[in-house]
CSV table of C-alpha atoms in Angstrom, one decimal:
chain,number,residue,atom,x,y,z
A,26,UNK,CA,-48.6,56.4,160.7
A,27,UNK,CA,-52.2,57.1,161.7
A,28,UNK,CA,-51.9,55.9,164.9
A,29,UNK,CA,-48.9,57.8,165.8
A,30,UNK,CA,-51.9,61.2,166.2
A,31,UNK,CA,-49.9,62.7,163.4
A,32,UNK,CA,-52.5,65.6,163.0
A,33,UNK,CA,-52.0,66.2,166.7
A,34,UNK,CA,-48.4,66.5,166.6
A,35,UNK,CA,-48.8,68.7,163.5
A,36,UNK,CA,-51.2,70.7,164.4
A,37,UNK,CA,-49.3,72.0,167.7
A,38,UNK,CA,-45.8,72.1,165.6
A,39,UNK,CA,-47.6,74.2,162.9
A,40,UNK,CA,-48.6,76.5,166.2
A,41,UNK,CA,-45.2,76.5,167.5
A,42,UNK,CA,-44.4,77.5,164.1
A,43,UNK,CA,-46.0,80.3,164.0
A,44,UNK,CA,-44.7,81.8,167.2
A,45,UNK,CA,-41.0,81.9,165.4
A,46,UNK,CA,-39.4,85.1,164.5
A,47,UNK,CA,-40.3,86.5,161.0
A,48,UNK,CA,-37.8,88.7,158.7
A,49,UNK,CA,-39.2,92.2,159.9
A,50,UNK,CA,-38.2,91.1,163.6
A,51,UNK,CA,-34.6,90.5,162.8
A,52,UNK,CA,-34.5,93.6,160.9
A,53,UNK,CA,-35.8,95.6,163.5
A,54,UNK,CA,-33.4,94.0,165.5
A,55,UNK,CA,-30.2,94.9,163.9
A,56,UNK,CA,-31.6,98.9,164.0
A,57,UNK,CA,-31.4,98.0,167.8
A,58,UNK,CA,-28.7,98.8,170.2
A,59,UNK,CA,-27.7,95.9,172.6
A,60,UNK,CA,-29.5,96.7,175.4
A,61,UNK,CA,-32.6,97.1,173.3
A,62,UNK,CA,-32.0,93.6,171.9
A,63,UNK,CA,-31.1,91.7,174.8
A,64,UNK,CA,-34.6,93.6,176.6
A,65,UNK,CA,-36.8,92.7,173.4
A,66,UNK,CA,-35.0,89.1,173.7
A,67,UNK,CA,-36.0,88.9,177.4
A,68,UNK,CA,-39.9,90.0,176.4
A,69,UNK,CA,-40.7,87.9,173.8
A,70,UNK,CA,-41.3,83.9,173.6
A,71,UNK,CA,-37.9,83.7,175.5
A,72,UNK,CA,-39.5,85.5,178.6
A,73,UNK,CA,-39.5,82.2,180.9
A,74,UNK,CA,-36.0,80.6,180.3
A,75,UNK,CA,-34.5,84.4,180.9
A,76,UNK,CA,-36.0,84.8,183.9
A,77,UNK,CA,-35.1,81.8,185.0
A,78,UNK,CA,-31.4,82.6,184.4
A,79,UNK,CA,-31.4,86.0,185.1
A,80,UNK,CA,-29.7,85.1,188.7
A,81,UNK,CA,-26.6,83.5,187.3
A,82,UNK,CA,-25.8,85.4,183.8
A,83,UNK,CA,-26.0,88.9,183.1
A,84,UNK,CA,-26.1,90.6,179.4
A,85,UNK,CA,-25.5,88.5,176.4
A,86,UNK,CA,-24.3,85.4,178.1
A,87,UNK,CA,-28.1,85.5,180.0
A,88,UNK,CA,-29.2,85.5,176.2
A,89,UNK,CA,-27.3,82.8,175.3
A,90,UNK,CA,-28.1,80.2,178.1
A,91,UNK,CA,-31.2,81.0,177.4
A,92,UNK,CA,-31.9,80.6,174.1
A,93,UNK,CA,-29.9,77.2,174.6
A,94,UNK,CA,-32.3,76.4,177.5
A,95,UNK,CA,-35.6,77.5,175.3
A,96,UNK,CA,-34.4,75.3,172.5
A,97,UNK,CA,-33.6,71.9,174.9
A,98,UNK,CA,-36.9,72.5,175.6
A,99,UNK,CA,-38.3,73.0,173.0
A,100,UNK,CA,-37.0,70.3,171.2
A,101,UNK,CA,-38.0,68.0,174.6
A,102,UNK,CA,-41.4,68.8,174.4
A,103,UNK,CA,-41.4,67.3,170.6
A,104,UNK,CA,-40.2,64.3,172.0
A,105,UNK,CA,-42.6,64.0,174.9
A,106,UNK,CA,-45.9,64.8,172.6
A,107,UNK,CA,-45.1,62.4,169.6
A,108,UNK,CA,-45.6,58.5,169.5
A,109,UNK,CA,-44.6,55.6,168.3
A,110,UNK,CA,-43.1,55.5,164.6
A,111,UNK,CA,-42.9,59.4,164.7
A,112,UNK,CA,-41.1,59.7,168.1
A,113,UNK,CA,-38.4,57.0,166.6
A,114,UNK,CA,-38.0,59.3,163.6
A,115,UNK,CA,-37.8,62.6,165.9
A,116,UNK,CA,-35.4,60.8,168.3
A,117,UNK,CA,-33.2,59.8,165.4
A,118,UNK,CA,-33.0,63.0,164.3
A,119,UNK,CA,-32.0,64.6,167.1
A,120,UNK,CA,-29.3,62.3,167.3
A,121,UNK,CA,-27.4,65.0,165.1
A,122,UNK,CA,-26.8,66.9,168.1
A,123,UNK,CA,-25.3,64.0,170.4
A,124,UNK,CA,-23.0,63.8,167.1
A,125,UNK,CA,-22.4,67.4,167.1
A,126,UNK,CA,-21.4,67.4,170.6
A,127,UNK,CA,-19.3,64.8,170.6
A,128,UNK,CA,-17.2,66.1,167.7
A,129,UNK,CA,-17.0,69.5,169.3
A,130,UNK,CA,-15.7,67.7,172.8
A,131,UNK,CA,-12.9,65.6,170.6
A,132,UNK,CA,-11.8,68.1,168.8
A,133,UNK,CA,-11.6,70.7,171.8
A,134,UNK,CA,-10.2,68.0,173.5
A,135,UNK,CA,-7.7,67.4,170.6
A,136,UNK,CA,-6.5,70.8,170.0
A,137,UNK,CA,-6.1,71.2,173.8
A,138,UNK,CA,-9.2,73.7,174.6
A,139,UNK,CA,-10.2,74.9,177.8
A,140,UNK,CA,-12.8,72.9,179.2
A,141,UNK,CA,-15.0,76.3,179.4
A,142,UNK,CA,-14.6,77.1,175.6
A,143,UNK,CA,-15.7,73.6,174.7
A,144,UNK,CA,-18.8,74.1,177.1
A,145,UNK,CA,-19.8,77.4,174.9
A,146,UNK,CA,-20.1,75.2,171.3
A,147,UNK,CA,-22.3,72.4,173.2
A,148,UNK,CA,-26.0,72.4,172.6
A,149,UNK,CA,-27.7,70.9,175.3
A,150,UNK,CA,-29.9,68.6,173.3
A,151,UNK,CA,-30.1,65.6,172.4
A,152,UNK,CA,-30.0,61.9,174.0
A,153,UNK,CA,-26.6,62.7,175.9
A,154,UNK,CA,-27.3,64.7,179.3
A,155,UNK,CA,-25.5,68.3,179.7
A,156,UNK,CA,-24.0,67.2,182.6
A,157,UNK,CA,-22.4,64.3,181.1
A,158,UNK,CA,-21.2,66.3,178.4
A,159,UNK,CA,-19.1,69.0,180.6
A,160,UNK,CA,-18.0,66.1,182.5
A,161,UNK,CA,-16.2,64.7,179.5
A,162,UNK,CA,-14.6,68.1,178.8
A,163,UNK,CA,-12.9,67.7,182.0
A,164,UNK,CA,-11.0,64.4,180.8
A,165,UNK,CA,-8.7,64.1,178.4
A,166,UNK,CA,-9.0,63.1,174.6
A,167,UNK,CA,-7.7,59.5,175.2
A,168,UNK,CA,-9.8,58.7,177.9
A,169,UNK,CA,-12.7,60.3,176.2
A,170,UNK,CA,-12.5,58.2,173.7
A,171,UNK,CA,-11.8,55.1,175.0
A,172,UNK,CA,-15.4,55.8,177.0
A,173,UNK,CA,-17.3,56.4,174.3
A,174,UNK,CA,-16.0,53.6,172.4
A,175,UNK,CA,-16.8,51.4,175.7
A,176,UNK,CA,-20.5,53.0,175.6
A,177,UNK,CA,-20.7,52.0,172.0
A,178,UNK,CA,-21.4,56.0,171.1
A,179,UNK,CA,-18.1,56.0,169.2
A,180,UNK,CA,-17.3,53.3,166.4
A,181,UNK,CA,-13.9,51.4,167.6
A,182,UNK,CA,-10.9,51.1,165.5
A,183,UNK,CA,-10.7,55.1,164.1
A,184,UNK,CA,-7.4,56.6,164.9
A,185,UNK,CA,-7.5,59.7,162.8
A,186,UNK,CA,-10.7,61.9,164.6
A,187,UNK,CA,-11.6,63.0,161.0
A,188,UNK,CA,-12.2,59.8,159.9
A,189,UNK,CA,-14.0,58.9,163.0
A,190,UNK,CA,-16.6,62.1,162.3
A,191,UNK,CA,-17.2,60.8,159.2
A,192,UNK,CA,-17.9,57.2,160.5
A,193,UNK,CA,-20.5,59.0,162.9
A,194,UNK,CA,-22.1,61.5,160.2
A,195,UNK,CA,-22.5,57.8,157.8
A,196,UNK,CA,-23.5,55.7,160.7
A,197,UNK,CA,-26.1,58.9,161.3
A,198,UNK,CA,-27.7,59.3,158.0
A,199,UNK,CA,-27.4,55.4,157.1
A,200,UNK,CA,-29.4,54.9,160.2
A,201,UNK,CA,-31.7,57.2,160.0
A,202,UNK,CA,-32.6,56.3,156.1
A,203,UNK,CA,-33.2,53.0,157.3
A,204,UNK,CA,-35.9,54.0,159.5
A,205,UNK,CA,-37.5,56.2,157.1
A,206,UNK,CA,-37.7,53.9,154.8
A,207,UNK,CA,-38.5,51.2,157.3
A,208,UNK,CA,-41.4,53.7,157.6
A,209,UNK,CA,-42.6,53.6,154.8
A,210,UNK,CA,-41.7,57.6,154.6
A,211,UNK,CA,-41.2,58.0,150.6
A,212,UNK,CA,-40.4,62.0,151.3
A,213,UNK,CA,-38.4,62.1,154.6
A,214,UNK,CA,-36.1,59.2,152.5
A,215,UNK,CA,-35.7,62.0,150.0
A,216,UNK,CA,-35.8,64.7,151.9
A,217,UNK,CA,-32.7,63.2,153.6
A,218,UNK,CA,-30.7,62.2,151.1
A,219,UNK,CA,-31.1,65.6,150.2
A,220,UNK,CA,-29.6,66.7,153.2
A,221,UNK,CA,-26.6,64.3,153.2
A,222,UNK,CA,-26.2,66.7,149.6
A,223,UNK,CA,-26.0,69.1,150.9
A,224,UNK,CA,-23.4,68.1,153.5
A,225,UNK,CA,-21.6,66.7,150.9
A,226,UNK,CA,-21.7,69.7,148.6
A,227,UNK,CA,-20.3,71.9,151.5
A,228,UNK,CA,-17.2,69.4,151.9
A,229,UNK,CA,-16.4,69.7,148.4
A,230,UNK,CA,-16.9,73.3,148.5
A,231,UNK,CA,-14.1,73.5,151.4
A,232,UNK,CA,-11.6,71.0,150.2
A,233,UNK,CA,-11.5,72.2,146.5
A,234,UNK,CA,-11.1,75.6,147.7
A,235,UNK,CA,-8.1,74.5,149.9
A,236,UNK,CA,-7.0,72.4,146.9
A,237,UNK,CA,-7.6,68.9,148.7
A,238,UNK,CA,-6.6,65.5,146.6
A,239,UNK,CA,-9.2,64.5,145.0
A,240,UNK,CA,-9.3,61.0,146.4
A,241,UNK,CA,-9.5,62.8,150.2
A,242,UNK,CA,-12.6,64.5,148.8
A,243,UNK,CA,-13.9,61.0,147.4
A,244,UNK,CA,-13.2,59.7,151.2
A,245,UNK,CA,-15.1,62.2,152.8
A,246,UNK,CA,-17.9,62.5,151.3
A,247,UNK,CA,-20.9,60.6,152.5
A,248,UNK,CA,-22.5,57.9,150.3
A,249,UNK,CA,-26.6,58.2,151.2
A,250,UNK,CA,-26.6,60.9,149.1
A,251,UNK,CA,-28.6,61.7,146.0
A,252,UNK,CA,-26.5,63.5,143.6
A,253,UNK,CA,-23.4,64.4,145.3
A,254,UNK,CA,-21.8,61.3,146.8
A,255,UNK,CA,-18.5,59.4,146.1
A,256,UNK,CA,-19.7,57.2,143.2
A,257,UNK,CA,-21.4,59.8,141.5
A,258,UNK,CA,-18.4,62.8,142.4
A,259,UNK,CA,-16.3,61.8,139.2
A,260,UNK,CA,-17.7,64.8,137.5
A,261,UNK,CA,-16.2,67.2,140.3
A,262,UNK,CA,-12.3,65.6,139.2
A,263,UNK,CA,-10.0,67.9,137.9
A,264,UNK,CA,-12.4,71.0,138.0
A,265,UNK,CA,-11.4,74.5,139.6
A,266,UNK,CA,-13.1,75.4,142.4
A,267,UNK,CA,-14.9,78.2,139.8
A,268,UNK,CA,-16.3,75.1,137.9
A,269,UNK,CA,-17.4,73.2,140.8
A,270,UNK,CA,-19.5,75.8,142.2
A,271,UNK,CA,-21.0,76.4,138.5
A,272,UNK,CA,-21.4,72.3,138.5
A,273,UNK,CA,-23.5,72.5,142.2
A,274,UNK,CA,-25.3,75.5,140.9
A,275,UNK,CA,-26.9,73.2,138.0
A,276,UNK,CA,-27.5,70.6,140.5
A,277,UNK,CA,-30.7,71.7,142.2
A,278,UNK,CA,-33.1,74.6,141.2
A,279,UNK,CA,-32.4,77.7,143.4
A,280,UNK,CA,-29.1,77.2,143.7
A,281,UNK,CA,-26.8,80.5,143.2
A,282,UNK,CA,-23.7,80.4,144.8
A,283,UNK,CA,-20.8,82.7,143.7
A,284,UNK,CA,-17.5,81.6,143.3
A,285,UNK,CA,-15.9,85.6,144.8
A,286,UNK,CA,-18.1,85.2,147.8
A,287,UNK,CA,-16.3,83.6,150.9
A,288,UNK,CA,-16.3,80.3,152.0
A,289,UNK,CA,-18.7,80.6,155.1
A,290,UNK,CA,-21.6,82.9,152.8
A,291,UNK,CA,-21.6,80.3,150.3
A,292,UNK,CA,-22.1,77.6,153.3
A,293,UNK,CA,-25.0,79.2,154.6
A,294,UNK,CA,-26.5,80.0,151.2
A,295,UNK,CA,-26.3,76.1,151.1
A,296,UNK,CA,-27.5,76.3,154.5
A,297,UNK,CA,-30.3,78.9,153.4
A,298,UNK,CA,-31.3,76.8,150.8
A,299,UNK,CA,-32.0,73.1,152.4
A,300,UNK,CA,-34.0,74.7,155.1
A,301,UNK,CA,-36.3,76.6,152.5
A,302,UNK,CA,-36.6,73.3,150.5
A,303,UNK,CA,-37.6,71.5,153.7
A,304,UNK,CA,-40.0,74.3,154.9
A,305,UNK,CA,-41.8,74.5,151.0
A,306,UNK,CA,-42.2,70.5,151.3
A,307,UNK,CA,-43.5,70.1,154.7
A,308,UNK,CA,-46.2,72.5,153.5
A,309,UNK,CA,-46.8,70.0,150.4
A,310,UNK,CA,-46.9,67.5,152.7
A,311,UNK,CA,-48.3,68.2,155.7
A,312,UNK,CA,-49.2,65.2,157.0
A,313,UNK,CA,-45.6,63.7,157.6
A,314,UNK,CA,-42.9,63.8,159.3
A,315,UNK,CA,-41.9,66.4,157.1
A,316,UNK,CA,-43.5,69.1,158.8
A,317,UNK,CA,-42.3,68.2,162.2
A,318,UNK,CA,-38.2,68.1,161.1
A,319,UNK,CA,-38.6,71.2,159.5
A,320,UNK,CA,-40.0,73.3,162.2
A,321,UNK,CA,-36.8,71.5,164.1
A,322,UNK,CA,-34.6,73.2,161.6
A,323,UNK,CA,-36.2,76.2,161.1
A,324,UNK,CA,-36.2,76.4,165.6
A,325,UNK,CA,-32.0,76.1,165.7
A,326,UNK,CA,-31.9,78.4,162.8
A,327,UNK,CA,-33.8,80.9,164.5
A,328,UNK,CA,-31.5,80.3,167.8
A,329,UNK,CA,-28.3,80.8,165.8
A,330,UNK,CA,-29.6,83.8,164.1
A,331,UNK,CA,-30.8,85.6,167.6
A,332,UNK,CA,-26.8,84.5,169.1
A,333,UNK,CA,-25.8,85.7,165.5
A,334,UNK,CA,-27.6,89.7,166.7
A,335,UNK,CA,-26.3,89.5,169.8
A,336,UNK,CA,-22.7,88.0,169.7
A,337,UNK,CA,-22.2,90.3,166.3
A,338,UNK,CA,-23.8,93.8,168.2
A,339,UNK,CA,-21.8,92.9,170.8
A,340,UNK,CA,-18.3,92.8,168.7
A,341,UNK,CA,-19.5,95.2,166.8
A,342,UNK,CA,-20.1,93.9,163.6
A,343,UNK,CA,-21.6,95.8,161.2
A,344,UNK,CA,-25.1,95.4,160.6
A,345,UNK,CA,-24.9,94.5,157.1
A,346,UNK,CA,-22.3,91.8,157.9
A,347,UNK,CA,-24.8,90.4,160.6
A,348,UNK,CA,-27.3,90.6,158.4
A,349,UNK,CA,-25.6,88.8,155.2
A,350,UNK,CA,-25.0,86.0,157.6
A,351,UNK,CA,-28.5,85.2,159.1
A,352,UNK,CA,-30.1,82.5,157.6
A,353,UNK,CA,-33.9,83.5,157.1
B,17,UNK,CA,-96.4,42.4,153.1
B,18,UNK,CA,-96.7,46.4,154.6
B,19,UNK,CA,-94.7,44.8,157.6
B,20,UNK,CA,-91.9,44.3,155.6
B,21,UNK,CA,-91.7,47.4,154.0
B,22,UNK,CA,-91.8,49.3,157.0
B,23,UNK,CA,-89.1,47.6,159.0
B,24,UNK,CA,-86.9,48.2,156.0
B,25,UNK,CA,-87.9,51.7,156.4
B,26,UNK,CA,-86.9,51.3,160.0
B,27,UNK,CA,-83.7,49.6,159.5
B,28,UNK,CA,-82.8,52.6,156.4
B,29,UNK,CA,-83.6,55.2,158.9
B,30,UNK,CA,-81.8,53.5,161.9
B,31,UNK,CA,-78.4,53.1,159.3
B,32,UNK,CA,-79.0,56.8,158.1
B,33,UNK,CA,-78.4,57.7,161.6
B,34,UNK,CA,-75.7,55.3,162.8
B,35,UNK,CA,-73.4,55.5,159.7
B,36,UNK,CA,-73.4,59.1,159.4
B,37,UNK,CA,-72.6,59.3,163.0
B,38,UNK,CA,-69.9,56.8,162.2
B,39,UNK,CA,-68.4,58.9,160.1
B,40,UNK,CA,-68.5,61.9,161.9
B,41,UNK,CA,-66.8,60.8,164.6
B,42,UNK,CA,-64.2,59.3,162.6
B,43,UNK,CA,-63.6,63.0,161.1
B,44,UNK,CA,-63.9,64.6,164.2
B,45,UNK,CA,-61.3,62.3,166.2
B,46,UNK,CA,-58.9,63.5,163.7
B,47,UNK,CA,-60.0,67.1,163.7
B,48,UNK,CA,-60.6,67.3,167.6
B,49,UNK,CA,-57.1,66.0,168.2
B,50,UNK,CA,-55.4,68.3,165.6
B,51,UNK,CA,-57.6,71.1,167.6
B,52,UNK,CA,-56.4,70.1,171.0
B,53,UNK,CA,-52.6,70.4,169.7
B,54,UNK,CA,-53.3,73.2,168.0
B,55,UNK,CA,-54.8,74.8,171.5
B,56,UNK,CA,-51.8,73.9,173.3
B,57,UNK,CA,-49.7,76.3,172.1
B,58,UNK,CA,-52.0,78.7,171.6
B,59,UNK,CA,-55.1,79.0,173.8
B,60,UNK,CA,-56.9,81.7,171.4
B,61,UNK,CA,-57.7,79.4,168.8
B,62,UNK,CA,-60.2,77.7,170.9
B,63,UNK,CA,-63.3,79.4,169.4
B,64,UNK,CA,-62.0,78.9,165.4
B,65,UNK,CA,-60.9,75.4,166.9
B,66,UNK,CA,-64.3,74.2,168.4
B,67,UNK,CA,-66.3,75.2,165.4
B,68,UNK,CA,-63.8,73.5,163.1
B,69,UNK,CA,-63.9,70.2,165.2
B,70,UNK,CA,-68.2,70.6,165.4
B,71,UNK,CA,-68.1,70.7,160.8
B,72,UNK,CA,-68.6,67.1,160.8
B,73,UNK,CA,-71.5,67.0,163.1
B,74,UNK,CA,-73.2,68.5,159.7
B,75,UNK,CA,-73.1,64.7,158.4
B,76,UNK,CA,-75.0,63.3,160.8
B,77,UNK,CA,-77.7,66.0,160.9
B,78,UNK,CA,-77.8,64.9,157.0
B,79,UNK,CA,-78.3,61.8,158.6
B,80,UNK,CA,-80.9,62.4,161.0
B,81,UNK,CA,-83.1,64.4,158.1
B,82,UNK,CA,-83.0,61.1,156.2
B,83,UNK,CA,-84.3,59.1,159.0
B,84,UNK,CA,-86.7,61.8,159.5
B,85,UNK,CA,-88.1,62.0,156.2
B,86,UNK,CA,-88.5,58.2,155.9
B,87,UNK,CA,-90.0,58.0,159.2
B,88,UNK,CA,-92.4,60.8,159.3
B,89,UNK,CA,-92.9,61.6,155.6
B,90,UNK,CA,-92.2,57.9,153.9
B,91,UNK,CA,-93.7,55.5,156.3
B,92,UNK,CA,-97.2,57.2,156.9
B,93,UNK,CA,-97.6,58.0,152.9
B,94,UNK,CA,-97.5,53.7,152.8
């Protein structure tokens, strides 16, 4: 991958990197008021995109757009400054957010949503264009759908929309192994299968808690996985959800979930624990893709944690509860 | 004979020279780029950044005191 100027591109991400929020500054945040945080917001790296802003949206909303605006950007300046083989990779990556969208679309669609809720869970990145996304809020499920299909973004043939998200998260990952490996990319391949793990690890988290059939948990898990996928899942059968989590916490060094803790902590300790793995082997490995798709993470974590600060200070949250839920 | 010797001499000093500078700029095309990206996204690295990228110029100097020596020191001594 020499020619793809990979020290270039690393280089400037390892910069980038370095300009993201540390611990102390989201503890210093939650001592804040909102005002304060939305002003220390507005002052920092996210200066530009507020101002920009700042004549539509007032308060927290003004915070929002913007941090959705700095990470679009961010993420399209990656794409503009890498090459070749490394460009393919970013851009396939990024293609998790096209998937996101779409799924949050059919499902807002499907559960009849206003069209202005289904705007707030988009994330304007990725290869689909913001605009194009609100327009399909505006349509119906059906003909949403059927488009898609047309456009070949959607795999025909799916009637139940949970099968079809899995069809897109296997289509994702197989397609973006592929590459890796194509690339001759020994740790992203690993790195990723990893990841489909930890996907997979969630889903069994949530469906043995809610006491799914096995064979649904078998169906939705993913199968580029590593150690949790559905040929290798027999030794989840007939286990409590207490023994699961004991069985996942054996599965990978770190790993310390507690069965009494709920559902969405033990998520983001999954969560918590994929993006310090990636950020521990794109140091290891520095020159590979590695280091570029984990400052990618690492740059939507810190995005949900700011919204996390101000959405939670805004409700009222306590701090400790905010603070148990950032991912840092 | 003695011309011989010394356009070997000439031709060691002349490689010295050209394949230390050979390899300098292969290290600093990938240091000067990883510089420039660096710079960027943050324009206060520029003096850590151009002293990094000038390190390699170190192996041609090597170079040049080689070509030197043979030149100046070896060659006459013949």
């Amino acid at each position: 991958m020499d020619d793809d100027n990979i020290s270039y591109l690393n280089a400037r991400v390892s910069a980038m990197k370095s300009k993201l929020l540390p611990l102390m500054t989201y503890q210093k945040m939650l001592l804040m008021e909102l005002p304060e945080i939305t002003r220390y917001i507005s002052e920092g790296e996210y200066h530009e995109d507020v101002t920009e802003l700042a004549k539509s949206f007032r308060g927290v909303d003004l915070i929002e757009y913007a941090l959705n605006l700095n990470l679009a950007r961010t993420y399209q300046k990656l794409i503009t400054i890498s090459e070749g083989m490394l460009h393919e990779l970013i851009v396939g990556y990024m293609q998790r957010w096209d998937i996101s969208n779409i799924k949050a679309i059919l499902r807002g669609l499907q559960s009849s949503t206003s069209e202005g809720e289904i705007a707030e869970t988009l994330i304007p990145v990725g290869s689909l264009s913001f605009s194009y996304l609100l327009s399909l809020t505006r349509k119906d499920y059906e003909s949403v759908k059927g488009e898609l299909e047309k456009k070949k973004i959607l795999p025909a043939g799916y009637e139940s929309l949970q099968e079809l998200e899995t069809e897109l998260d296997r289509r994702y990952y197989q397609d973006l192994i592929t590459l890796a490996d194509d690339a001759g990319e020994e740790m992203l391949v690993s790195f990723l299968r990893r990841e489909v793990d930890m996907r997979n690890i969630k889903i069994m988290l949530r469906l043995v808690h809610e006491g799914a059939d096995f064979e649904l948990i078998r169906r939705e898990l993913l199968p580029s996985g590593n150690k949790v996928t559905p040929a290798t899942c027999e030794k989840f059968k007939g286990l409590t959800f207490e023994e699961v989590v004991k069985k996942i916490n054996g599965l990978y060094h770190g790993f310390e979930l507690r069965p009494d803790e709920p559902l969405t902590i033990m998520e983001q300790d999954v969560d918590k624990q994929h993006i310090l793995y990636g950020e521990k082997i794109s140091h290891l490995h520095m020159f590979t893709p590695l280091m570029v798709l984990g400052f990618i993470l690492r740059k939507y974590q810190e995005i949900v944690n700011l919204r996390l600060i101000t959405r939670g200070k805004q409700l009222e949250i306590p701090s400790e509860t905010i603070e148990r839920m950032l991912v840092v | 004979m003695a011309d011989l010797t010394t356009g070997l001499i000439a031709l060691s000093a002349a490689l010295a020279v050209g394949l230390t500078g050979f390899a300098s700029a292969i290290a600093e095309r990938q240091i000067g780029s990883a510089a420039v990206g660096a710079m960027a996204e943050k324009e206060e690295l520029f003096g850590k950044a151009l002293l990094l990228t000038v390190i390699p110029e170190t192996i041609v100097i090597f170079g040049l005191a080689v070509a030197l020596i043979l030149l100046f020191v070896v060659l006459p001594g013949l």
